[in-house]
Short mmCIF file of C-alpha atoms in Angstrom, two decimals:
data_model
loop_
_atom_site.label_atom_id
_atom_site.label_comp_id
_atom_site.label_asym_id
_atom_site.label_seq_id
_atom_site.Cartn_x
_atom_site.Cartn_y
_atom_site.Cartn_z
CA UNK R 12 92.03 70.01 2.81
CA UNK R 13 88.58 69.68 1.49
CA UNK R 14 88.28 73.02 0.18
CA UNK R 15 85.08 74.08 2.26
CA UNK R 16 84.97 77.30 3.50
CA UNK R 17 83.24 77.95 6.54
CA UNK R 18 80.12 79.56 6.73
CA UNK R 19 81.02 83.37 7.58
CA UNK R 20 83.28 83.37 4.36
CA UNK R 21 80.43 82.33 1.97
CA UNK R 22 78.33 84.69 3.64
CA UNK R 23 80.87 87.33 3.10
CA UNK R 24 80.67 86.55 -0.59
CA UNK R 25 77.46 86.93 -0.48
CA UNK R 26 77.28 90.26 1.10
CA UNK R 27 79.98 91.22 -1.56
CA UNK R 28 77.03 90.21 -4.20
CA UNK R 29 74.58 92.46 -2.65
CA UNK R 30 76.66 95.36 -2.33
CA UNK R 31 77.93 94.81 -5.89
CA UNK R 32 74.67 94.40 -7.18
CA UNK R 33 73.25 97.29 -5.57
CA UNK R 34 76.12 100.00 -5.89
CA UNK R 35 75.38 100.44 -9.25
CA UNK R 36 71.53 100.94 -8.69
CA UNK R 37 72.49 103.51 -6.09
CA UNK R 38 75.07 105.10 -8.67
CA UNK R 39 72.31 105.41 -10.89
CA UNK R 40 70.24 107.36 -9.22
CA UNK R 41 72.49 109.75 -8.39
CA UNK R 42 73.29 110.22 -12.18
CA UNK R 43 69.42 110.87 -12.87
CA UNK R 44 69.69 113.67 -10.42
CA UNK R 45 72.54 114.81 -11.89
CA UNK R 46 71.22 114.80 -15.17
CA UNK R 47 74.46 112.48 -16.35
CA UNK R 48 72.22 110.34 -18.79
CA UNK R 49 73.24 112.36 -21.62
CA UNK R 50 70.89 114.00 -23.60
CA UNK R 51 68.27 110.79 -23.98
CA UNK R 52 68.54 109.74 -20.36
CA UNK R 53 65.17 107.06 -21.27
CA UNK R 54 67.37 104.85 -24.06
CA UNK R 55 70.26 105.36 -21.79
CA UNK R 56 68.69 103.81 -18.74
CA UNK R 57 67.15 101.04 -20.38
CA UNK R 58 70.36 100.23 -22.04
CA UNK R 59 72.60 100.30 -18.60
CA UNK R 60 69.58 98.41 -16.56
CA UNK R 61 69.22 95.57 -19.56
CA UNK R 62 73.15 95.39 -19.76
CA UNK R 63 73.40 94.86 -16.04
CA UNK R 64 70.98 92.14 -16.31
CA UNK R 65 72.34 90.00 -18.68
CA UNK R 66 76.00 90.53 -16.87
CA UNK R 67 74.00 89.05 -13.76
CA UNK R 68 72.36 86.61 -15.72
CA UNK R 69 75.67 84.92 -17.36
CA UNK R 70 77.43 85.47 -13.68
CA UNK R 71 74.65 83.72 -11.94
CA UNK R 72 75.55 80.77 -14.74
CA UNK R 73 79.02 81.09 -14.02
CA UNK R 74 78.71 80.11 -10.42
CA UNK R 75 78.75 76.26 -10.66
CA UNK R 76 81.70 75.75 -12.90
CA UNK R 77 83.66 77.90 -10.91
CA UNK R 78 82.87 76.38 -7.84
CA UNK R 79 83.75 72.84 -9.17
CA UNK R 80 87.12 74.42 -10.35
CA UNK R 81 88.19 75.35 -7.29
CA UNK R 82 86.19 72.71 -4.97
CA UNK R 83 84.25 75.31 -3.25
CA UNK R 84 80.90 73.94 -2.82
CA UNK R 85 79.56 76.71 -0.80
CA UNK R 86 80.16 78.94 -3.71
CA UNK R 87 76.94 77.26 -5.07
CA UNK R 88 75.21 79.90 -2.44
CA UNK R 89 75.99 82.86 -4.34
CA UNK R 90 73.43 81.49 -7.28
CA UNK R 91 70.36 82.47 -5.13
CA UNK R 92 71.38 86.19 -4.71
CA UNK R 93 72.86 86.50 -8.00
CA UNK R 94 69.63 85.29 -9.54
CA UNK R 95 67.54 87.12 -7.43
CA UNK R 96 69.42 90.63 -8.10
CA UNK R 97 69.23 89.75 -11.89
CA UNK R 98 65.99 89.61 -11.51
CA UNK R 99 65.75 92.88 -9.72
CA UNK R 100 67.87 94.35 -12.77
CA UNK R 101 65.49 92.79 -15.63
CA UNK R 102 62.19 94.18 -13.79
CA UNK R 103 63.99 97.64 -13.20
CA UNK R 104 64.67 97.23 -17.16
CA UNK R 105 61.11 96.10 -18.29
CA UNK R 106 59.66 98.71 -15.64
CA UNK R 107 61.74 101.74 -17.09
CA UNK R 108 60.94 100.87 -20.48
CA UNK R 109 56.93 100.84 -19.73
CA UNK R 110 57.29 103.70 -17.61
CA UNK R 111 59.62 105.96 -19.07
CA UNK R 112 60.05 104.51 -22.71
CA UNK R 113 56.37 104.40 -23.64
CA UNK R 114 54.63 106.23 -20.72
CA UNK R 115 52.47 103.61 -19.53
CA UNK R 116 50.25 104.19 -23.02
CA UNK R 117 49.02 100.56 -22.68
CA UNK R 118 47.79 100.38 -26.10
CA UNK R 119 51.28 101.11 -27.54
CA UNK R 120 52.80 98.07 -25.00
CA UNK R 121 50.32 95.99 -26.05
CA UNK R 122 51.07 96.45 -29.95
CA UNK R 123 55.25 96.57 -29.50
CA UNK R 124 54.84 93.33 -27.30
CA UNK R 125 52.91 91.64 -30.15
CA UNK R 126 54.79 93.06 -33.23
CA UNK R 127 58.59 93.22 -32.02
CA UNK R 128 60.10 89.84 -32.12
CA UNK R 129 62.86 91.45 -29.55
CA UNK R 130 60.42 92.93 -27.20
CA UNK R 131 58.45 89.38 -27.37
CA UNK R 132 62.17 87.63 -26.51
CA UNK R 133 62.86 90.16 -23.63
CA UNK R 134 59.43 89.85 -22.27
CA UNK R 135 59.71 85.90 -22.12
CA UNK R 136 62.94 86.18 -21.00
CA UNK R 137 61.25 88.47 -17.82
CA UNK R 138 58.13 85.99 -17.40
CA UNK R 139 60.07 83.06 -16.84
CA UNK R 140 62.72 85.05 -14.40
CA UNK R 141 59.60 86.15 -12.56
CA UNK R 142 58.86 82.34 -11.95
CA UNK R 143 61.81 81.54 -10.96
CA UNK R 144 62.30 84.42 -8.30
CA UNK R 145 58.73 83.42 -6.73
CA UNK R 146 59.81 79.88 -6.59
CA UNK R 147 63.32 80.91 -5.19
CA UNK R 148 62.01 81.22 -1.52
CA UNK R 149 63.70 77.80 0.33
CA UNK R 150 60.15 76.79 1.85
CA UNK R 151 59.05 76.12 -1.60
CA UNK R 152 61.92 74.27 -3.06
CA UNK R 153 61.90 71.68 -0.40
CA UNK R 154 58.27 70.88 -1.53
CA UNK R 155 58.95 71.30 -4.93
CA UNK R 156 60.99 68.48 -4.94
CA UNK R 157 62.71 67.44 -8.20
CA UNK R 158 59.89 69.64 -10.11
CA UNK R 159 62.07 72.54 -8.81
CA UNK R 160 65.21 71.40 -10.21
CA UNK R 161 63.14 71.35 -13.68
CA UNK R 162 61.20 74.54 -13.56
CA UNK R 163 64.40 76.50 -12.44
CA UNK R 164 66.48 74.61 -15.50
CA UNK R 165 64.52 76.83 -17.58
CA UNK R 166 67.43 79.16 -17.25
CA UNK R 167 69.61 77.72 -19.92
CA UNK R 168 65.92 78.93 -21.88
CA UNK R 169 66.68 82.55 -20.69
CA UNK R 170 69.78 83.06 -21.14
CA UNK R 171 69.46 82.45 -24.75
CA UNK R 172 66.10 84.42 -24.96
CA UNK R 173 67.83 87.50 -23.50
CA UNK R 174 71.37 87.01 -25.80
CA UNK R 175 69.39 86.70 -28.59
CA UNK R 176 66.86 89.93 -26.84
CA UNK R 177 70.23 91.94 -26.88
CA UNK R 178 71.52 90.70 -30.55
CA UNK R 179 68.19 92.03 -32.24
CA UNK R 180 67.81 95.35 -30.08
CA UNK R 181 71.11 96.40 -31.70
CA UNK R 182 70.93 99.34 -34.14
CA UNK R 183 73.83 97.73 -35.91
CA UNK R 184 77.22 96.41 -34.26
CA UNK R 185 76.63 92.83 -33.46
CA UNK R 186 79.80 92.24 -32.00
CA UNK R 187 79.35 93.37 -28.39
CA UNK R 188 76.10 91.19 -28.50
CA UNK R 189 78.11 88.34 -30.17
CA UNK R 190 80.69 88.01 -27.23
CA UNK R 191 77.82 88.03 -24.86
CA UNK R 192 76.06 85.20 -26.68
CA UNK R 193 79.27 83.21 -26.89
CA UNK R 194 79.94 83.51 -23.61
CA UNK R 195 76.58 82.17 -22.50
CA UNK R 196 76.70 79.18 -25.16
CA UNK R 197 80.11 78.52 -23.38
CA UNK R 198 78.95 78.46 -20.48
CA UNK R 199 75.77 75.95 -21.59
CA UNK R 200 78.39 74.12 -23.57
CA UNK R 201 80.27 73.66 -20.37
CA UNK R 202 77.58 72.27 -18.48
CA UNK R 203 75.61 69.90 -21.62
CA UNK R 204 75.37 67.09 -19.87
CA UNK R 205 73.39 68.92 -17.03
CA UNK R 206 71.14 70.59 -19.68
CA UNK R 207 70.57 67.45 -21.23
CA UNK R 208 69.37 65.98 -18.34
CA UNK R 209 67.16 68.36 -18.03
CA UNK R 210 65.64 68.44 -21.09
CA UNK R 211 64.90 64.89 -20.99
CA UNK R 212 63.02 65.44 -17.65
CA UNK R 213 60.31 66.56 -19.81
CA UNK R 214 59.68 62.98 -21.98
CA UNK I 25 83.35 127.89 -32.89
CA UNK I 26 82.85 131.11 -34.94
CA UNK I 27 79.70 133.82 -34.98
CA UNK I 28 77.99 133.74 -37.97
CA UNK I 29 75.94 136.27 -40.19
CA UNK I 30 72.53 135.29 -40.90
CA UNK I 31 69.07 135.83 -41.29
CA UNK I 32 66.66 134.82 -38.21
CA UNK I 33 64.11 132.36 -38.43
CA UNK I 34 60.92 133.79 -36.30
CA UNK I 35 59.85 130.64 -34.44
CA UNK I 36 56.08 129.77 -33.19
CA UNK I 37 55.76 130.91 -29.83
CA UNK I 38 54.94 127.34 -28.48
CA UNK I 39 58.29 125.57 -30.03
CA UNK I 40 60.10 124.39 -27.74
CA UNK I 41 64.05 124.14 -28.78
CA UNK I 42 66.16 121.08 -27.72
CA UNK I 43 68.89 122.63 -25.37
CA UNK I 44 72.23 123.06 -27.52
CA UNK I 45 74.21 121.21 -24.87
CA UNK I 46 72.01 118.54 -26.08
CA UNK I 47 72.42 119.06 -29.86
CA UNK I 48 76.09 119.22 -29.28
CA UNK I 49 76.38 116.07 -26.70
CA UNK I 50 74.14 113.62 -28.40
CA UNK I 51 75.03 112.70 -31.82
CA UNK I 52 75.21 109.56 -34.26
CA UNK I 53 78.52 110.15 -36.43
CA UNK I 54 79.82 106.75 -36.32
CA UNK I 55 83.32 107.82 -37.72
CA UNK I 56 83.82 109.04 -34.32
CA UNK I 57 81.83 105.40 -32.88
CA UNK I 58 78.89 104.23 -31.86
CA UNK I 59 77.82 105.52 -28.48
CA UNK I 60 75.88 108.71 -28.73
CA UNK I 61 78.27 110.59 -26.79
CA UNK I 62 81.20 109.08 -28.60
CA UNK I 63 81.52 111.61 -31.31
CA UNK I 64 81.68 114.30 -29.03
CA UNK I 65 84.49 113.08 -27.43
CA UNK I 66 86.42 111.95 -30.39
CA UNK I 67 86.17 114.47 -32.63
CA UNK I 68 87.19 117.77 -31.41
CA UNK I 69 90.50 117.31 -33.64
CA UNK I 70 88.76 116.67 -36.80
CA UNK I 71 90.47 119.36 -38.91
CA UNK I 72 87.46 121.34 -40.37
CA UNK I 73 89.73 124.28 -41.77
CA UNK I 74 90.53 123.94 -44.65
CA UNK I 75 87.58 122.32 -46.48
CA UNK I 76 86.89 122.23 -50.09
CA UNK I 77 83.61 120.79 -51.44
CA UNK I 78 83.71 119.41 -54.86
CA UNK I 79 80.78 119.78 -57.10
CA UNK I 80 81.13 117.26 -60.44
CA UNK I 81 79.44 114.68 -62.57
CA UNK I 82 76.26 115.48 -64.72
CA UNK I 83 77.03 119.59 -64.36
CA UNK I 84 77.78 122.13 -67.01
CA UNK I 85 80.21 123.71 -64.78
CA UNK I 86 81.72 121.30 -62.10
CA UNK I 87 84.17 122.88 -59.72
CA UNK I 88 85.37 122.78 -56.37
CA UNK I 89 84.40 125.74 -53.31
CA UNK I 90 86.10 126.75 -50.16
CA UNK I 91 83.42 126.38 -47.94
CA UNK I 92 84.78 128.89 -45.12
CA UNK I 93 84.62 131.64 -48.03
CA UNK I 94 80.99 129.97 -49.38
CA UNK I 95 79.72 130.96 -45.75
CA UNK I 96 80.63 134.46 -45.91
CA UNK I 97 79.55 135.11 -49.29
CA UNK I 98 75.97 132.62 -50.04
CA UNK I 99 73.93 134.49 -47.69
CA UNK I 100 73.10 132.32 -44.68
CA UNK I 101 69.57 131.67 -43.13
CA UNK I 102 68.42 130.60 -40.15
CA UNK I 103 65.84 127.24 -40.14
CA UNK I 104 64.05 125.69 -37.21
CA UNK I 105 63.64 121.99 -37.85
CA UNK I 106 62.72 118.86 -35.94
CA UNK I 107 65.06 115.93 -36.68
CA UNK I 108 63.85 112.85 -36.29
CA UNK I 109 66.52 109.93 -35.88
CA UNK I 110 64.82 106.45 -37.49
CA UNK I 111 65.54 105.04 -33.36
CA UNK I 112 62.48 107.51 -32.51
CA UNK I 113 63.95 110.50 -31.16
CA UNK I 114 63.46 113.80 -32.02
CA UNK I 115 65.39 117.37 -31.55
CA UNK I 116 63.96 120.89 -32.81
CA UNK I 117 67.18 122.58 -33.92
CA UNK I 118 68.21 126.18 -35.07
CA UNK I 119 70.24 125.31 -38.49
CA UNK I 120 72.16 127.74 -39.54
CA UNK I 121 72.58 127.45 -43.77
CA UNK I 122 71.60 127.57 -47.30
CA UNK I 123 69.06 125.65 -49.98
CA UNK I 124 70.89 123.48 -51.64
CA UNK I 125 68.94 123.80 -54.63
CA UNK I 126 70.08 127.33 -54.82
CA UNK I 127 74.13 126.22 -54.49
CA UNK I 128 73.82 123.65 -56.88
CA UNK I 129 72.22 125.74 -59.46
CA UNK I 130 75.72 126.95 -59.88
CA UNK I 131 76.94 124.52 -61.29
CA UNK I 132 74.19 123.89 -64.16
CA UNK I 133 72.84 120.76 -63.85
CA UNK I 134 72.72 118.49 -66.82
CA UNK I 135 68.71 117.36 -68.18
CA UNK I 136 70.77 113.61 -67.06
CA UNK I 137 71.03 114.49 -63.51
CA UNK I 138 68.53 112.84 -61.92
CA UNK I 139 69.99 111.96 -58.61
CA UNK I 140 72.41 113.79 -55.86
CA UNK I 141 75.19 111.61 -54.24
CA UNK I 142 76.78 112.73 -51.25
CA UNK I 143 80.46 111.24 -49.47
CA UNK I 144 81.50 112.04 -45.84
CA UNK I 145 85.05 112.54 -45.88
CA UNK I 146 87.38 109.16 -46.02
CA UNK I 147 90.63 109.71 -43.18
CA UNK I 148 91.17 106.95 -41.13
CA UNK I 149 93.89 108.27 -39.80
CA UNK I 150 91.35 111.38 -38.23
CA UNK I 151 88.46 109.15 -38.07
CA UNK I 152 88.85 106.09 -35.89
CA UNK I 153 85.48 104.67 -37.09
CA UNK I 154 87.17 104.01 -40.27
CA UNK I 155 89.91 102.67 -38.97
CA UNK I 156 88.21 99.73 -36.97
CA UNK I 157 84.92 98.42 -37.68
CA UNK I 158 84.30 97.59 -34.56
CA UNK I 159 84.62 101.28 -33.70
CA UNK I 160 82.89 102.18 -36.72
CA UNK I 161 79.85 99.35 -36.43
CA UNK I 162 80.23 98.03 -39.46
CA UNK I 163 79.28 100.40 -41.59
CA UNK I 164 80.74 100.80 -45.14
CA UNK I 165 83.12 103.83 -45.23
CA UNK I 166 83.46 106.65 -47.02
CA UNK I 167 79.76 107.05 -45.84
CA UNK I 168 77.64 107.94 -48.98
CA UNK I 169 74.21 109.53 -49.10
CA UNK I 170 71.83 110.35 -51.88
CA UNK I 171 68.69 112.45 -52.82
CA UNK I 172 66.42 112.16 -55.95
CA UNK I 173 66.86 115.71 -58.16
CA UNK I 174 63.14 116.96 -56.94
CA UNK I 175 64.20 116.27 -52.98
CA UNK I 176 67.72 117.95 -53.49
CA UNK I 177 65.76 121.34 -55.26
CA UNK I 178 63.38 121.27 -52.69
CA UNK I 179 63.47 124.75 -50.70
CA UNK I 180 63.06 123.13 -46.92
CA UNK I 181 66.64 120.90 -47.76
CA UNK I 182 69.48 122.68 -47.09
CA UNK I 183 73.10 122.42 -46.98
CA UNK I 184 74.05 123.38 -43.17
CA UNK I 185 77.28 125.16 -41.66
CA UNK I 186 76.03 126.26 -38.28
CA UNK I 187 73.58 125.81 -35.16
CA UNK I 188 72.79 128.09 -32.62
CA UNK I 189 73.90 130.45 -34.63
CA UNK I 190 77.56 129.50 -34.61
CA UNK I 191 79.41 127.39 -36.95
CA UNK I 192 78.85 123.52 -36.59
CA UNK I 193 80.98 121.68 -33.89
CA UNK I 194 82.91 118.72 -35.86
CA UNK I 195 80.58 116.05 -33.93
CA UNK I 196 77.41 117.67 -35.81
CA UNK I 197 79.26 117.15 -39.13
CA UNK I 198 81.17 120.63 -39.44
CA UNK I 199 82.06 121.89 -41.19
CA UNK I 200 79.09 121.59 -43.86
CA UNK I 201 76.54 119.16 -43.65
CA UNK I 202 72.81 118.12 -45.38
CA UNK I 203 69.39 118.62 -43.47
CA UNK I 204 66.79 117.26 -45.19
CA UNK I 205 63.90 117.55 -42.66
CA UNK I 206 61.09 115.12 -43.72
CA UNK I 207 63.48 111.99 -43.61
CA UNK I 208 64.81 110.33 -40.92
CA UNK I 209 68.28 112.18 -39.74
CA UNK I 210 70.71 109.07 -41.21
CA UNK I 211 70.13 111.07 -44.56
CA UNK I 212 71.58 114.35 -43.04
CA UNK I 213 75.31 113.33 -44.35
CA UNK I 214 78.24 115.04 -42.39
CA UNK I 215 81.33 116.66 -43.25
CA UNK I 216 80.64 116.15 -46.86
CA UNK I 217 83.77 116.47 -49.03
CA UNK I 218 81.88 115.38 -52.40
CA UNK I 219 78.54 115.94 -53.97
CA UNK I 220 77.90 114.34 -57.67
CA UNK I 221 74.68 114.36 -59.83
CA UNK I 222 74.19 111.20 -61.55
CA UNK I 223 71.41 109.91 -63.74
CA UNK I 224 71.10 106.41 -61.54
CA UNK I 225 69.97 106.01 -57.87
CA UNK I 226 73.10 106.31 -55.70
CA UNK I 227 74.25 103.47 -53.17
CA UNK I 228 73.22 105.15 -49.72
CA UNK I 229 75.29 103.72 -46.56
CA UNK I 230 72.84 102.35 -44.41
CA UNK I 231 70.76 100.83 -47.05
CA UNK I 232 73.84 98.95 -47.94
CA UNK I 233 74.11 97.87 -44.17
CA UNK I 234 70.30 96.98 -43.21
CA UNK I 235 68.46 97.37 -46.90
CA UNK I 236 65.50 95.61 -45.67
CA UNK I 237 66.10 98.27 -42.62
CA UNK I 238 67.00 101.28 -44.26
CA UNK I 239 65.57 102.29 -47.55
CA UNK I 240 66.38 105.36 -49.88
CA UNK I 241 64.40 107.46 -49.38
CA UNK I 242 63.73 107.21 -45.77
CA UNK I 243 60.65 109.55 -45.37
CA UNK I 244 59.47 110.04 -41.74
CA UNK I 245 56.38 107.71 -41.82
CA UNK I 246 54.51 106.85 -38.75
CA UNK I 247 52.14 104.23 -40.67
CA UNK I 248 55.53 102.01 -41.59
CA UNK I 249 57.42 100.62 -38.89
CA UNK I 250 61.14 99.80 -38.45
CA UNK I 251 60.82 95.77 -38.64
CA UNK I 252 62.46 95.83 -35.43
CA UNK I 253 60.62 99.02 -33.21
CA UNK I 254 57.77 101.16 -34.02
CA UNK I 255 57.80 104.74 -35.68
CA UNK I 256 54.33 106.04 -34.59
CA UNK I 257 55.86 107.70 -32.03
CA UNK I 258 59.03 109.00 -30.82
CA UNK I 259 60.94 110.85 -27.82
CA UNK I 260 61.24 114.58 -27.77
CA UNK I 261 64.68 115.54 -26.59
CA UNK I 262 63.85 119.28 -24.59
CA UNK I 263 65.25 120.75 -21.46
CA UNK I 264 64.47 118.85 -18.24
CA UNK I 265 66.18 115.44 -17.10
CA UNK I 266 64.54 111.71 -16.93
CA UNK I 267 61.70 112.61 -15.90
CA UNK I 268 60.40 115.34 -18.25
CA UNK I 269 61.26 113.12 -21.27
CA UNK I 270 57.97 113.24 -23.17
CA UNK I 271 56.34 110.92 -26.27
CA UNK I 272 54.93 112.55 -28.96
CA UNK I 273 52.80 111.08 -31.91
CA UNK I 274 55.55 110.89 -34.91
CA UNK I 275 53.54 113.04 -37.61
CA UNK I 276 53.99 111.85 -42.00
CA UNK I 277 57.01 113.32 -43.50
CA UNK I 278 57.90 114.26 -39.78
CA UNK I 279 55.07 117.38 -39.85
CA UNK I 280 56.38 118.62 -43.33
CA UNK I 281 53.59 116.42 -45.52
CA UNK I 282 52.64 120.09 -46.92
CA UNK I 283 55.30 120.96 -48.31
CA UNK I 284 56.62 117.47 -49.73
CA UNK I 285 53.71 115.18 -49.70
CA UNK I 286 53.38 115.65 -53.54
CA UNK I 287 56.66 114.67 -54.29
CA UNK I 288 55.74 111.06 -53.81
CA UNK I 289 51.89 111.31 -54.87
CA UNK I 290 51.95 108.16 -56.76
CA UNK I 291 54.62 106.08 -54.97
CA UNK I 292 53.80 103.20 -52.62
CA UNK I 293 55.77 104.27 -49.67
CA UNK I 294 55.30 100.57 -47.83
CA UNK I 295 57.38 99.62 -50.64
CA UNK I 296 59.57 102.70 -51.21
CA UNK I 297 60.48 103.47 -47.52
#
């Protein structure tokens, strides 16, 4: 037994990605109908989008050391979707808190971007995501080449700028943001020699 | 919760209240946790009757009150205020109370009292906050709270026992609480158990957390941001869902400057905030 799964099962995975990525999105709108955001609905939407992000985020990471744990190879497909939908989660985040948060009053983004070191982190965190989803479609990577591989290494670079995002956003508490960030380091620890590879791609 | 007696406060005909399921669903009281809706769910058994208040240090007359007697007999009055929470949101609420000035008067302050601390109640065993930090984010318990002598005799800060004109429900801080309403709402101490007048500044809880977060006197200020969000503006909690959520411009000493302003004429309050 090699371990590889044939096609329909990784594409049943993936499916299972989808609908878990999107259940919640569709739970959530249901709960703004119903008025179940508690009594600051704005705050409590950013919050749930941001958290879902990050979740993606770290199980997008996750992907690759599973898959060599358990010799799946084709598990390696679920990174695309998973990145994709964390994306979706992160703009859904950035979108609700421009919208909703500070009513599209462009002067007032412009200033918070500039002045809150959190909102600066989050923001680069979003940028770089952004580049990453445009460059995700399969036409491009093939003539990307190995520049692919670097440009989409840059998320070990947002994974720490949206840990560190979530650490600072915190009223007080830093332990749920703590568990997150070691989690992700863990995960980067795992998987060092890869990210040093890549960082010395750019010498 | 009970009825109570009071006098009605006549509000401006365009104020628009903050819903009291909202009041009562959406509070900070970290001895109950973190999550707004936390305390509402964790402390309907707080045991708010009995409830003594003890009144000591730099008085003539220090003594202890029942506060369920105190309500029926200090002559309560309605007051409309906005609170404004130092994460930018605001509620208007009807308080139901008394000037503290007037209470502590009582007890004959001493020319050495020059400062008002205030301490929540300490009961782990009712509070799980104070059990676990992790429950109760970190903060130092009992939680402690303090006023300079001009702030705590100023008419507009009162000691509260009721909203909507019913007595307070535990996650509000029954069953006696401060509103002082030209600081941010961390000052507004719950369930207070203890107030002493002392001639030094008191330690305050969430300057001993954050202090270059939180200062002491924690005056609604829209010129001097949080270091990690801005105050200039902030979210008015009213009726309506997502969508009717509305920004409003955060105004000095959250709209009050009138009244108070003076109090701080020649303080720097970049460097007093």
């Amino acid at each position: 037994m090699t371990g590889q799964w044939k096609k329909p099962a990784a594409s049943g995975l993936q499916v299972a990605v989808h609908i878990g990525a999107l259940l919640p999105l569709l739970w959530l709108s249901v709960a703004i109908t119903d008025g179940r955001l508690g009594g600051d609905p704005v705050k409590e939407l950013i919050h749930y989008l941001g958290m879902g992000a990050i979740r993606l985020l770290l199980l997008t990471l996750l992907v690759s050391p599973l898959a060599k744990a358990v010799h799946v190879g084709q598990l390696n497909r679920l990174r695309r979707p998973l990145g994709l939908w964390c994306f979706a989660w992160a703009t859904l985040h950035f979108a609700a808190w421009l919208a909703l948060d500070l009513g599209l009053d462009w002067s007032l983004i412009g200033a918070e971007l500039v002045k809150r070191t959190y909102i600066l982190l989050g923001f680069s965190a979003w940028l770089v995501l952004l580049m990453l989803a445009v460059t995700s479609i399969p036409a491009l990577l093939k003539q990307m080449g190995r520049n692919w591989k670097k440009l989409h290494g840059l998320l070990y670079l947002v994974v720490i700028l949206a840990c560190w995002h979530f650490w600072w956003s915190v009223k007080s508490g830093w332990i749920e943001p703590a568990v997150y960030t070691a989690v992700a380091l863990a995960l980067l620890a795992w998987r060092y020699q890869a990210v040093a590879r890549w960082a010395r791609s750019f010498r | 919760r009970k009825s109570l007696t009071f006098n009605p406060h006549e509000p401006a005909p365009d104020l628009v209240l903050t819903p009291q399921a909202k009041v009562i669903s959406h509070n900070n009281f970290y001895e109950f946790g973190t999550g707004k809706t936390d305390p509402a769910e964790n402390a309907q058994r707080l045991r708010t009757e009995p409830w003594t208040l003890t009144v000591e240090g730099e008085v003539e007359k220090p003594g202890t009150v029942d506060v369920w007697k105190l309500m029926g007999e200090i002559g309560l009055e309605e007051r409309i205020y906005r609170m404004r929470c130092v994460e930018a949101w605001s509620m208007n609420i009807p308080w139901v109370g008394f000037e503290l000035g007037k209470f502590l008067k009582r007890f004959a302050p001493t020319s050495r009292a020059k400062y008002v601390a205030f301490e929540t109640l300490y009961d782990p065993e009712q509070m799980p906050g104070q059990r676990n930090r992790y429950v109760g984010g970190g903060v130092d318990y009992p939680y402690v709270e303090g006023l300079r002598m001009d702030e705590a005799l100023h008419p507009l800060t009162i000691l509260s026992v009721g909203l909507y004109g019913k007595t307070l429900p535990p996650q509000n801080g029954a069953p006696i609480r401060l509103v002082v309403p030209w600081k941010y709402g961390f000052k507004g101490i719950k369930s207070i158990v203890k107030i002493r007048l002392v001639e030094k500044m008191p330690p305050t809880s969430w300057n001993k957390l954050a202090p270059q977060e939180y200062g002491f006197y924690a005056n609604v200020n829209p010129e001097v941001d949080h270091p990690r969000w801005s105050q200039a503006s902030e979210r008015f909690i009213g009726p309506g869902g997502l969508f009717a959520v509305k920004r409003q411009p955060t105004l000095p000493f959250n709209g009050y400057a009138e009244e108070v302003a003076s109090l701080y004429s020649n303080m720097d309050l970049r460097k007093f905030y």
